PDB file of C-alpha atoms in Angstrom:
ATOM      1  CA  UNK A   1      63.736  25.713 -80.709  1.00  0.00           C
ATOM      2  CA  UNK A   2      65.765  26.704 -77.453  1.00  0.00           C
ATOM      3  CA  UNK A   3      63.760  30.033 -77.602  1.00  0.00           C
ATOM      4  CA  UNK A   4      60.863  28.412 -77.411  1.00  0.00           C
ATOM      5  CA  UNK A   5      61.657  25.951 -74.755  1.00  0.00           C
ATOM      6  CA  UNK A   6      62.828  29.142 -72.329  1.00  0.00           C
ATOM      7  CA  UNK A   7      60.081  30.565 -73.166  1.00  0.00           C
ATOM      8  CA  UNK A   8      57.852  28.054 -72.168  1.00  0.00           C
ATOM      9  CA  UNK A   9      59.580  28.005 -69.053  1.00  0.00           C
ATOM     10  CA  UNK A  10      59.660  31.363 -68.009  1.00  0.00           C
ATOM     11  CA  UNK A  11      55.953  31.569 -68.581  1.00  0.00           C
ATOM     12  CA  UNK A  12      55.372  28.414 -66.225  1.00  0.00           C
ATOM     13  CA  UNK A  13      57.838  30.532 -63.611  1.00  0.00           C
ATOM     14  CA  UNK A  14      56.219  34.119 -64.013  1.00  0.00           C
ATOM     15  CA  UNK A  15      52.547  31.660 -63.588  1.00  0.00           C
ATOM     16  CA  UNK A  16      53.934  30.014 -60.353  1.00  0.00           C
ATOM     17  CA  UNK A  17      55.336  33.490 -59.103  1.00  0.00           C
ATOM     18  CA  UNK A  18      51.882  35.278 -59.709  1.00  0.00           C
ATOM     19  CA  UNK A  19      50.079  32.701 -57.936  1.00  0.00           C
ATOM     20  CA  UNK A  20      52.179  32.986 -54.935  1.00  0.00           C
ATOM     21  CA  UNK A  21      51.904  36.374 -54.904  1.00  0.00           C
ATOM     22  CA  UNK A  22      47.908  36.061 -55.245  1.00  0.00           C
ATOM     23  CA  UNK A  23      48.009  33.213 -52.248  1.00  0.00           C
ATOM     24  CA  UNK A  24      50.232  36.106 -50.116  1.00  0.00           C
ATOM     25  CA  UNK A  25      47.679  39.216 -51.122  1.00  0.00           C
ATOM     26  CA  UNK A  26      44.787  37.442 -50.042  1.00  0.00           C
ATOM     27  CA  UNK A  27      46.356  36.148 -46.396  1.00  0.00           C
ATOM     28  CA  UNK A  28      47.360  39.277 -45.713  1.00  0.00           C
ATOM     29  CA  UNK A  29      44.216  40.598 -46.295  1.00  0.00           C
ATOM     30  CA  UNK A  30      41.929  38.132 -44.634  1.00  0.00           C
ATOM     31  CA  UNK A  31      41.838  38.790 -40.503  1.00  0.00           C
ATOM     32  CA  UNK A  32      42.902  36.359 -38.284  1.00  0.00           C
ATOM     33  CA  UNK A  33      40.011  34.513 -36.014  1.00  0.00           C
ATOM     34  CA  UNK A  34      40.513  35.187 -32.192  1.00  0.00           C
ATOM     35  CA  UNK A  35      41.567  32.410 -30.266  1.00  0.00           C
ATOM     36  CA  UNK A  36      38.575  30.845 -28.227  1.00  0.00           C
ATOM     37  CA  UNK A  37      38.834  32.354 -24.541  1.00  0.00           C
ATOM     38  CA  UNK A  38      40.040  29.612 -22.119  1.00  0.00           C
ATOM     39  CA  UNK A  39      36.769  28.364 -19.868  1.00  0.00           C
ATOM     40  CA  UNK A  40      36.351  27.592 -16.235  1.00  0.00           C
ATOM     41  CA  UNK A  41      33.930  25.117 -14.742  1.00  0.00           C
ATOM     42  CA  UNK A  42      32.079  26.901 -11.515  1.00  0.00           C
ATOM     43  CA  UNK A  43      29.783  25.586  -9.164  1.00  0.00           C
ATOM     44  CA  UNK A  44      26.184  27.242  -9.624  1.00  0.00           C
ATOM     45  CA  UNK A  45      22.673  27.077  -7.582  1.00  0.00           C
ATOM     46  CA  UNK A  46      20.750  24.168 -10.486  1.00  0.00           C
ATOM     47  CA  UNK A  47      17.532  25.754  -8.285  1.00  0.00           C
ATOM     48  CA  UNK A  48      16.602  29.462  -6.906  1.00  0.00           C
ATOM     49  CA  UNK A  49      17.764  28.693  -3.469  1.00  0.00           C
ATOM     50  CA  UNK A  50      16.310  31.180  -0.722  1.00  0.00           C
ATOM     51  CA  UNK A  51      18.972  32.364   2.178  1.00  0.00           C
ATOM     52  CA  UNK A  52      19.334  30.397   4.959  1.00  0.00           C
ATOM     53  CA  UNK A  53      19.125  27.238   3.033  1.00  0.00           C
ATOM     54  CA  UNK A  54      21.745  24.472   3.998  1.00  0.00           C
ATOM     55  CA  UNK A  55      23.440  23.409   0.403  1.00  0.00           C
ATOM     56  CA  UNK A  56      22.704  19.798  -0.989  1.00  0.00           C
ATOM     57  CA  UNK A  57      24.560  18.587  -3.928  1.00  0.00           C
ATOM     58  CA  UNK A  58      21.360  17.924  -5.703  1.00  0.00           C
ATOM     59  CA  UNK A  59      20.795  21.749  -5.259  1.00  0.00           C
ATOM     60  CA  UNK A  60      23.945  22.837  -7.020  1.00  0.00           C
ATOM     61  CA  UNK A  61      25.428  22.324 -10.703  1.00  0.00           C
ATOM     62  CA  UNK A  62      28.029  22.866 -12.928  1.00  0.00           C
ATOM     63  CA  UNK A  63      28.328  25.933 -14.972  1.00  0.00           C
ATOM     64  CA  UNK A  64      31.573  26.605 -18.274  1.00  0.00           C
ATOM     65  CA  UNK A  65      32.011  30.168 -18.903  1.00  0.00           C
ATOM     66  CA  UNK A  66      34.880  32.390 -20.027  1.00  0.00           C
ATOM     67  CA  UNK A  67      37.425  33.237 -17.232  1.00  0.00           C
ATOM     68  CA  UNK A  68      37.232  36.690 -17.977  1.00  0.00           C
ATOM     69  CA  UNK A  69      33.632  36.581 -16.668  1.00  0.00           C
ATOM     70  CA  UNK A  70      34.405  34.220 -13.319  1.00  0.00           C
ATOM     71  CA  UNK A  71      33.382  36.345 -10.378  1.00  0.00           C
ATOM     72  CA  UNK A  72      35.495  37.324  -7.571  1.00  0.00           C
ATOM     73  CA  UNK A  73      35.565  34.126  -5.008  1.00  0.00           C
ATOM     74  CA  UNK A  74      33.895  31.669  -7.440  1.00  0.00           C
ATOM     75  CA  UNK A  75      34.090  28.247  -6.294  1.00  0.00           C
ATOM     76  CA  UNK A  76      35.324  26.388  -9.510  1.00  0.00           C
ATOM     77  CA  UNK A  77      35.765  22.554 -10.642  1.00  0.00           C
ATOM     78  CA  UNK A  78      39.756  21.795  -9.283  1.00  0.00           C
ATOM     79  CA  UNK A  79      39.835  23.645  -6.183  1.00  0.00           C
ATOM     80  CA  UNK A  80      38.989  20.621  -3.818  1.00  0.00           C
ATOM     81  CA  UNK A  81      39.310  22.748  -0.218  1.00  0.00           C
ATOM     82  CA  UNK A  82      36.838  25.313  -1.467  1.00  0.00           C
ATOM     83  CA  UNK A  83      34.577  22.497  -2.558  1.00  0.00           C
ATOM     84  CA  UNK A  84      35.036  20.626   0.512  1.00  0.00           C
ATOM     85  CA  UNK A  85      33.343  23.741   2.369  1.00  0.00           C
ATOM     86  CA  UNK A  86      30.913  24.393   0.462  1.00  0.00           C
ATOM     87  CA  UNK A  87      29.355  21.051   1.632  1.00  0.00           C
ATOM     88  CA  UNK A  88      26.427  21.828   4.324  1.00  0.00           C
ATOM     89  CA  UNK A  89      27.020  25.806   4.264  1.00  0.00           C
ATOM     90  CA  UNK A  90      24.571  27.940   4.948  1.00  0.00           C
ATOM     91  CA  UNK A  91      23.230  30.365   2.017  1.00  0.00           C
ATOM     92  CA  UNK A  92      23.867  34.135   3.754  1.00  0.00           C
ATOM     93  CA  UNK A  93      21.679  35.463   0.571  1.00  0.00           C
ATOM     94  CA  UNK A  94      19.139  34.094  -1.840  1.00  0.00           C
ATOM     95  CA  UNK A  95      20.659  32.905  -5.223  1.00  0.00           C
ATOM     96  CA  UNK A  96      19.322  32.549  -8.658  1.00  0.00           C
ATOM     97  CA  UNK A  97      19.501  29.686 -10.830  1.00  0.00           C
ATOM     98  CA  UNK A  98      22.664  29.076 -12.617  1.00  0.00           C
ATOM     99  CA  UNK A  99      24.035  31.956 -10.574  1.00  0.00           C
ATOM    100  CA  UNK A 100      27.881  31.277  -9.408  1.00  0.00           C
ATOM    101  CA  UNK A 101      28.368  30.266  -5.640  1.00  0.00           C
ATOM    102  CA  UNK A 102      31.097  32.276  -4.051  1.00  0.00           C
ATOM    103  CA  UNK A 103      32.200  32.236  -0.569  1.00  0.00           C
ATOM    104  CA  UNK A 104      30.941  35.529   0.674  1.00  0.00           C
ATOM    105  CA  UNK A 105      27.308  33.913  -0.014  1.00  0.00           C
ATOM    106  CA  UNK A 106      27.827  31.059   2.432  1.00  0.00           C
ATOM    107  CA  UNK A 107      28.621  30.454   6.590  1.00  0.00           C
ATOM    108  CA  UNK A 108      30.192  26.982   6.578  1.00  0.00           C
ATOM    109  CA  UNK A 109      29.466  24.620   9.314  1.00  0.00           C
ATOM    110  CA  UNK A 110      32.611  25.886  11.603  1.00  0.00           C
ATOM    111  CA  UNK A 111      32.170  29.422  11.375  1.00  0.00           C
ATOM    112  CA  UNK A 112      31.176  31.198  14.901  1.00  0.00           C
ATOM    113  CA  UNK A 113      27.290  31.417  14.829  1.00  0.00           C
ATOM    114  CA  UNK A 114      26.690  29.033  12.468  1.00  0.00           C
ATOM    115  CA  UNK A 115      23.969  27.447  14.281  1.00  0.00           C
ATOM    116  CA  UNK A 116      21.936  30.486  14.698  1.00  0.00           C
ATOM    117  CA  UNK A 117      22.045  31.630  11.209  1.00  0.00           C
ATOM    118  CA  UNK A 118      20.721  27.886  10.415  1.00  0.00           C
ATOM    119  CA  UNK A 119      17.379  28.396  12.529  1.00  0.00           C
ATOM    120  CA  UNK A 120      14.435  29.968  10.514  1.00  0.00           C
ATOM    121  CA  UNK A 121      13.139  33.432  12.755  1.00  0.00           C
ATOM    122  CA  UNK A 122      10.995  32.786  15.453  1.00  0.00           C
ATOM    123  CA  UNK A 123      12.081  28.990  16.068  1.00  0.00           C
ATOM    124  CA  UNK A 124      14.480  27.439  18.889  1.00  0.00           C
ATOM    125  CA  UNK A 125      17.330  24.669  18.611  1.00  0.00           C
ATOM    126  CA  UNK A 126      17.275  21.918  21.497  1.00  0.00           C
ATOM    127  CA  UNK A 127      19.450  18.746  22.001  1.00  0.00           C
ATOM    128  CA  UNK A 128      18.164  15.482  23.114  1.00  0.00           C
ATOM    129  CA  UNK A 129      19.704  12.084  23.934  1.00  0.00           C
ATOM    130  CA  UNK A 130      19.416   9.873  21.678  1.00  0.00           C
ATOM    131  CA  UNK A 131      20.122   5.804  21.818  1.00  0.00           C
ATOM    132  CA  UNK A 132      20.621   3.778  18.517  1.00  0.00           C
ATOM    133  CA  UNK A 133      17.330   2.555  19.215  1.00  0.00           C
ATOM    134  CA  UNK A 134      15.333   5.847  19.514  1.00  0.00           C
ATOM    135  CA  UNK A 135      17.490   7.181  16.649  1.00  0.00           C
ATOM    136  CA  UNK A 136      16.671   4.878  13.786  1.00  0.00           C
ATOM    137  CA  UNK A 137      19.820   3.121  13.849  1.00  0.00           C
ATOM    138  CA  UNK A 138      21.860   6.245  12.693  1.00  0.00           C
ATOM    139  CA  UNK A 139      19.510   6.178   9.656  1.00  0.00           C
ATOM    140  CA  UNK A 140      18.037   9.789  10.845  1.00  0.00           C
ATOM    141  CA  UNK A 141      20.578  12.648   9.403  1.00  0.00           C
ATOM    142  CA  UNK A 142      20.678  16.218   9.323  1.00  0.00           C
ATOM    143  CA  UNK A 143      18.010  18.070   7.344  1.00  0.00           C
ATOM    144  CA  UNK A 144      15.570  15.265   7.738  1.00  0.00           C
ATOM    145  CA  UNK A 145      11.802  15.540   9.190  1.00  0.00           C
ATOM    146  CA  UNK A 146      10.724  13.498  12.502  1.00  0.00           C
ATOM    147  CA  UNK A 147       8.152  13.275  14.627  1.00  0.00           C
ATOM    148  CA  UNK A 148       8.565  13.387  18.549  1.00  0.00           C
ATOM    149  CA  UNK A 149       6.579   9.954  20.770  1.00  0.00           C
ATOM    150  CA  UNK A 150       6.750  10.248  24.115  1.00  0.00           C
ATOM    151  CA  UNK A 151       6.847   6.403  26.159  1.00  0.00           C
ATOM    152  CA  UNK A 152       6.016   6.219  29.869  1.00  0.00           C
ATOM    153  CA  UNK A 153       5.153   4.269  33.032  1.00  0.00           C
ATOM    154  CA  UNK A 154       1.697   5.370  34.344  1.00  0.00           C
ATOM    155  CA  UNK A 155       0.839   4.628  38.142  1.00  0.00           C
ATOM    156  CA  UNK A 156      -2.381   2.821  36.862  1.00  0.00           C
ATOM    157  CA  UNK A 157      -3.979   0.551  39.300  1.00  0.00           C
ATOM    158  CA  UNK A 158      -5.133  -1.539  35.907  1.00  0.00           C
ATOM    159  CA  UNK A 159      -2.569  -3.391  33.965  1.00  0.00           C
ATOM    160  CA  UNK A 160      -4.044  -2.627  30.812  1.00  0.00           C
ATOM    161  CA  UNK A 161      -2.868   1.546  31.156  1.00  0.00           C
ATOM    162  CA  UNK A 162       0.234   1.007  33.023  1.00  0.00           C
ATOM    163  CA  UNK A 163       1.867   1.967  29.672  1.00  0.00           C
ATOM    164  CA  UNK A 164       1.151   4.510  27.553  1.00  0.00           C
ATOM    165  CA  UNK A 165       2.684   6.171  24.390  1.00  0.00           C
ATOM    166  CA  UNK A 166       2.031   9.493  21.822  1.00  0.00           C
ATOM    167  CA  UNK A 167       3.106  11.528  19.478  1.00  0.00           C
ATOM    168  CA  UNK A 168       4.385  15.221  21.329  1.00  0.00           C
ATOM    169  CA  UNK A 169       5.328  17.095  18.451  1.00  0.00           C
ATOM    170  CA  UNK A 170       5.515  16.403  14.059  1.00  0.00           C
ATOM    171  CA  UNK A 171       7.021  18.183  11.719  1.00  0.00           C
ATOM    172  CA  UNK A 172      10.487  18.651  13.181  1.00  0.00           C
ATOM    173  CA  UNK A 173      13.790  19.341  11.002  1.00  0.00           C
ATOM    174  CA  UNK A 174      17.116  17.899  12.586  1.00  0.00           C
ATOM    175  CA  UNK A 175      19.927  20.203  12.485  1.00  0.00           C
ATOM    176  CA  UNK A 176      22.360  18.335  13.701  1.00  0.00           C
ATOM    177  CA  UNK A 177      23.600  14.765  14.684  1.00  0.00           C
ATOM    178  CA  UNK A 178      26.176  15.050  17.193  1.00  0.00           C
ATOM    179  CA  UNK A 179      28.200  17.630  16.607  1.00  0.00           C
ATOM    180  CA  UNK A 180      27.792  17.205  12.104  1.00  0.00           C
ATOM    181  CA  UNK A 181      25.163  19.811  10.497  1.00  0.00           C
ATOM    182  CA  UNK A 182      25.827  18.291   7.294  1.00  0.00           C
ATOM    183  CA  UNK A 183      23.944  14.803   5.925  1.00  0.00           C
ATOM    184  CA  UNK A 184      27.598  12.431   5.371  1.00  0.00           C
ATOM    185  CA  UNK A 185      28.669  11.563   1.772  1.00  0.00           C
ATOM    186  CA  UNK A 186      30.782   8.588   2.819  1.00  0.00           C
ATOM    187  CA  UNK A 187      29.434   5.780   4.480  1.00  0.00           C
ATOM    188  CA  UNK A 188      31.826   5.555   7.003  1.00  0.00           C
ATOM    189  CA  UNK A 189      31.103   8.776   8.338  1.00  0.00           C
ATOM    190  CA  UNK A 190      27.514   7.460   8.601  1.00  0.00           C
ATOM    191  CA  UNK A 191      28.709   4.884  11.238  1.00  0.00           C
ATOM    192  CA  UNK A 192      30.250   7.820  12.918  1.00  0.00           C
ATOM    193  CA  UNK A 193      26.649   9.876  13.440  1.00  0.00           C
ATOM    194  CA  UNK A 194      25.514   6.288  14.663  1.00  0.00           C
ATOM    195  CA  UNK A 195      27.306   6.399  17.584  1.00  0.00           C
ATOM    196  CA  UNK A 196      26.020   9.747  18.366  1.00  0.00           C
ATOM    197  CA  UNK A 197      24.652  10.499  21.556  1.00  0.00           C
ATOM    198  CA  UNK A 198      22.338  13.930  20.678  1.00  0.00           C
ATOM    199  CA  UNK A 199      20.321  15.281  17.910  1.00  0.00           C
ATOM    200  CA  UNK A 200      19.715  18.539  17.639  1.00  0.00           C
ATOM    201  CA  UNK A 201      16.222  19.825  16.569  1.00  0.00           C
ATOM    202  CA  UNK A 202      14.840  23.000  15.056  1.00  0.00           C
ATOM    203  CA  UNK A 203      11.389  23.627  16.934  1.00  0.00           C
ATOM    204  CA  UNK A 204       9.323  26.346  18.043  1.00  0.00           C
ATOM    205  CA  UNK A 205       8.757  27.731  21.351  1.00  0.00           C
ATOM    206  CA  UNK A 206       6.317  25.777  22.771  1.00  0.00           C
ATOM    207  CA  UNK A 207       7.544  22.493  21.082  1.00  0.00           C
ATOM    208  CA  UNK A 208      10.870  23.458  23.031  1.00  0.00           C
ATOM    209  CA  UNK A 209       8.631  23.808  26.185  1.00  0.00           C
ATOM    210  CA  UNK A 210       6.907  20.205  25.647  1.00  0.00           C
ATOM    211  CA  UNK A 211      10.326  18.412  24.792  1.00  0.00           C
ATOM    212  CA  UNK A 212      11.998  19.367  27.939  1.00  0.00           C
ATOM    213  CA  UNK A 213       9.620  18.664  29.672  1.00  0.00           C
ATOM    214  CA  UNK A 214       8.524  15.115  28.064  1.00  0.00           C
ATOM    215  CA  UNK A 215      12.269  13.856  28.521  1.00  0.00           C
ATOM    216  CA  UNK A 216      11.743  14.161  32.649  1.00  0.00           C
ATOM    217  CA  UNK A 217       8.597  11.770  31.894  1.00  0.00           C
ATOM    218  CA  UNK A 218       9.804   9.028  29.687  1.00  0.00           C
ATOM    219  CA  UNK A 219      11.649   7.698  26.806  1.00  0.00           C
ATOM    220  CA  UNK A 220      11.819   9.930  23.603  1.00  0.00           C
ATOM    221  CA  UNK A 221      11.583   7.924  20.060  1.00  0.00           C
ATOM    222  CA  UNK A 222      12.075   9.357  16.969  1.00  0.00           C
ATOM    223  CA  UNK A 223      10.001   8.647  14.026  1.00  0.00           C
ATOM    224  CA  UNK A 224      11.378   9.786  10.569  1.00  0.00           C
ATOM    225  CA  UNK A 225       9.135  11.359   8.243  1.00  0.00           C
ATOM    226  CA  UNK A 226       8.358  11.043   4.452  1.00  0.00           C
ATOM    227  CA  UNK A 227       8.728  14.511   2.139  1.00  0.00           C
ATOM    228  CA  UNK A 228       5.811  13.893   0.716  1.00  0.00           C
ATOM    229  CA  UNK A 229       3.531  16.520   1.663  1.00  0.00           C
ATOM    230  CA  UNK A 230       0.788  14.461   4.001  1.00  0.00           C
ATOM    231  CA  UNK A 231      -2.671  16.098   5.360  1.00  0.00           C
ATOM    232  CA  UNK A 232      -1.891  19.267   3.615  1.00  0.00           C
ATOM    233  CA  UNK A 233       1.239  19.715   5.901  1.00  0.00           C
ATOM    234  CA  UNK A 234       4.640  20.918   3.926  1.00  0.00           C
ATOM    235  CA  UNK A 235       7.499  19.165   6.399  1.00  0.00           C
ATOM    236  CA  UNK A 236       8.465  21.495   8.581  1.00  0.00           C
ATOM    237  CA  UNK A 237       5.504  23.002   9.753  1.00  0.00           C
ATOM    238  CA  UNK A 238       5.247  21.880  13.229  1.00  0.00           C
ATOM    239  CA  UNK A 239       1.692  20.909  14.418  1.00  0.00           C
ATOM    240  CA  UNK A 240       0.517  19.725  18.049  1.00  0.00           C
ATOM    241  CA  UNK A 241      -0.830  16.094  17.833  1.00  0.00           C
ATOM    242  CA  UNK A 242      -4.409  15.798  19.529  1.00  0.00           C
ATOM    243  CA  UNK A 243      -4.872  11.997  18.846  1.00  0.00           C
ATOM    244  CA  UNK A 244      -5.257  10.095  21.802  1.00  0.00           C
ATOM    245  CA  UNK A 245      -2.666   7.966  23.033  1.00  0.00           C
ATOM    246  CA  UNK A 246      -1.915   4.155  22.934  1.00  0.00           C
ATOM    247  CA  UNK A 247      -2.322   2.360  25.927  1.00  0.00           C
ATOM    248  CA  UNK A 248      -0.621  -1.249  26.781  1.00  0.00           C
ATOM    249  CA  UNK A 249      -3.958  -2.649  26.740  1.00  0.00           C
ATOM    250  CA  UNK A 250      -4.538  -1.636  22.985  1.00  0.00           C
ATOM    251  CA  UNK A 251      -1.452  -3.685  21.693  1.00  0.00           C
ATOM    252  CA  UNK A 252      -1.371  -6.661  24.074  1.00  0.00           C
ATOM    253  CA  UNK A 253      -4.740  -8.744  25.238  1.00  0.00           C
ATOM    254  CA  UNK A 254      -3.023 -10.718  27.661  1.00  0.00           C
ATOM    255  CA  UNK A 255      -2.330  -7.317  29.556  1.00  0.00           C
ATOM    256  CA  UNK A 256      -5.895  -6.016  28.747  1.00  0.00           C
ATOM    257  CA  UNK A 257      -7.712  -9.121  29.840  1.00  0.00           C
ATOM    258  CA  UNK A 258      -9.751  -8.837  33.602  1.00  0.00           C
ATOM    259  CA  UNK A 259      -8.288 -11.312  35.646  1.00  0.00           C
ATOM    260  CA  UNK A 260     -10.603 -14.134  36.977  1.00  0.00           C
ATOM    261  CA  UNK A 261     -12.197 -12.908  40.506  1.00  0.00           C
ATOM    262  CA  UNK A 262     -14.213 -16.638  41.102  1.00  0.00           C
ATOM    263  CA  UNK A 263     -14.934 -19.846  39.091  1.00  0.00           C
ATOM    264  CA  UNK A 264     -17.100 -22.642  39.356  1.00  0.00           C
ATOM    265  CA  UNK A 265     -15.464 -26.150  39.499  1.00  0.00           C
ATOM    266  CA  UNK A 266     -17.565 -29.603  39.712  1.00  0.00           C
ATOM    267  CA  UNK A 267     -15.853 -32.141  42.330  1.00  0.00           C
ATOM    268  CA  UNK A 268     -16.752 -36.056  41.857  1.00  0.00           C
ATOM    269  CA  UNK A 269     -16.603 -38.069  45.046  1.00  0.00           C
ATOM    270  CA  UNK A 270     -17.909 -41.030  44.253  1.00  0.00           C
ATOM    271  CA  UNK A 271     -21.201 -41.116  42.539  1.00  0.00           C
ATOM    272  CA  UNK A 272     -21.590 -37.897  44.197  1.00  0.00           C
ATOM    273  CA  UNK A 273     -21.088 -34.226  42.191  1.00  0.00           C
ATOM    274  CA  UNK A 274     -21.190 -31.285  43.403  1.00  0.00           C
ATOM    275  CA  UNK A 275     -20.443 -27.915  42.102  1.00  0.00           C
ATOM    276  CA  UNK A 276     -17.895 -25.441  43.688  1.00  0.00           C
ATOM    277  CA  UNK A 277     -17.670 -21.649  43.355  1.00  0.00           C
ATOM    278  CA  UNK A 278     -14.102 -20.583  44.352  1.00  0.00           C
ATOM    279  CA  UNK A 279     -12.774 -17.109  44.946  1.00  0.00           C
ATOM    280  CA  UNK A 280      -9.595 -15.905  43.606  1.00  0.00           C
ATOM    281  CA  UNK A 281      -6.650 -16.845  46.103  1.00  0.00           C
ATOM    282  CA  UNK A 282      -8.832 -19.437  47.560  1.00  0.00           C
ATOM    283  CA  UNK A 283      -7.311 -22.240  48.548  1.00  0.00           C
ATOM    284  CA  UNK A 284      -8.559 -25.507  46.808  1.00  0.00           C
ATOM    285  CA  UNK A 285     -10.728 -28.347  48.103  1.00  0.00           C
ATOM    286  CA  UNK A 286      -8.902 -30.702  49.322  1.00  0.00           C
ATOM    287  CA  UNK A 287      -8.802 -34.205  47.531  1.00  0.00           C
ATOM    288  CA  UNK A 288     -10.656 -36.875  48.395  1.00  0.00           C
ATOM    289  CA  UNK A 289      -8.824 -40.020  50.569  1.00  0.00           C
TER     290      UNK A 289
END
């Protein structure tokens, strides 16, 4: 009976033994899986973007790939001061969809030249003064479109043209509000272009030519545009207005109305009437005692 009891046993041991070497075989036989390579968060172009464009955050995305594959000078999730440039920098080549940003591919706002690069070839920059009036309330920011209206006196013997106002020049991009190329984030650096005292304007030659000149003639207003494409016109494509302009007389009638020259007035004296032309600046007839 003992016999058979040990050997029930050592059969149960010699079992557990050969499954634990089976469990050990086939470990050391299967491979172990590679750990997952670590991934970094870069900033990318979301759109192609063509050089010489100044960056928007709606332009730009968010990219995870292996670090092993993050190029040189990648601009990546946590490093804030690299991100904090990258706002309003200027594209020095064109950049493909989903392509890393790094910062060899842009001119931030404070690098020498900056404003140069930012022009498109062929066109000018020139600064006017601006009021908080003529400047939408601050609500005009860089990389908008405007249009350009000219207000002046006119030596006009007739009230009705005395004043007269038109549009000088459409289809102009702001480049800068003050001394910021870039459109503000935080609203308190919105109230800080409002107190600005120049915008900046991309224009061509002869838009440059009529500017300058206009400011010696009157008061400059300007007009922000939509980015809807109007008329056929993409924004940006500068156009010389041929409407004509708007007099004081076409707004107000009191200005546009003739003054009286003569009128006819009846005068009773007594039972008597008669009937009285009198010039303007007459003096009038005087009343009856």
């Amino acid at each position: 009976m003992k016999w058979m009891i040990r050997g029930s046993v050592l059969l149960i041991v010699a079992a557990i033994i050969a499954l634990l070497v089976r469990k050990a075989l086939l470990t050391a036989s299967t491979p172990e899986q590679p750990a997952a390579p670590a991934q970094v968060t870069v900033r990318v172009a979301a759109t192609p973007l063509p050089a010489g464009r100044l960056l928007r955050d709606a332009e730009l995305g968010w990219l995870d790939m292996p670090a092993s594959q993050v190029p040189k000078n990648a601009i990546t999730r946590g490093d804030s001061d690299r991100l904090a440039r990258l706002q309003g920098a200027l594209l020095r080549r064109p950049v493909e969809a989903g392509t890393p940003i790094r910062l060899e591919d842009v001119m931030t706002a404070d690098s020498p030249g900056f404003l140069a690069a930012a022009l498109k070839p062929g066109m000018r920059a020139i600064s006017v003064p601006i009021t908080s009036v003529s400047s939408n309330s601050g609500l005009i920011q860089p990389g908008d479109f405007i249009d350009v209206i000219l207000t002046q006196q006119v030596r006009e013997a007739e009230p009705g043209r005395r004043v007269a106002s038109e549009t000088i020049a459409t289809g102009i991009r702001v480049i800068a509000v003050g001394s910021t190329f870039i459109r503000p984030a935080d609203p308190d650096k919105v109230q800080v272009n409002d107190r600005a005292r120049t915008v900046t304007l991309e224009v061509a030659p002869r838009t440059a030519e009529i500017i300058t000149v206009a400011q010696q003639m009157g008061e400059l207003s300007l007009i922000l545009r939509s980015f809807a494409n109007e008329g056929g016109n993409q924004p940006g494509e500068q156009e010389t207005p041929h409407q004509a302009p708007t007099w004081s007389g076409d707004i107000s009638r009191t200005v546009s109305a003739p003054a009286s020259d003569s009128g006819d007035i009846l005068v009773l004296r007594g039972s008597r009437k008669t009937d009285t032309r009198l010039q303007a600046g007459s003096p009038a007839a005087p009343v009856p005692q």
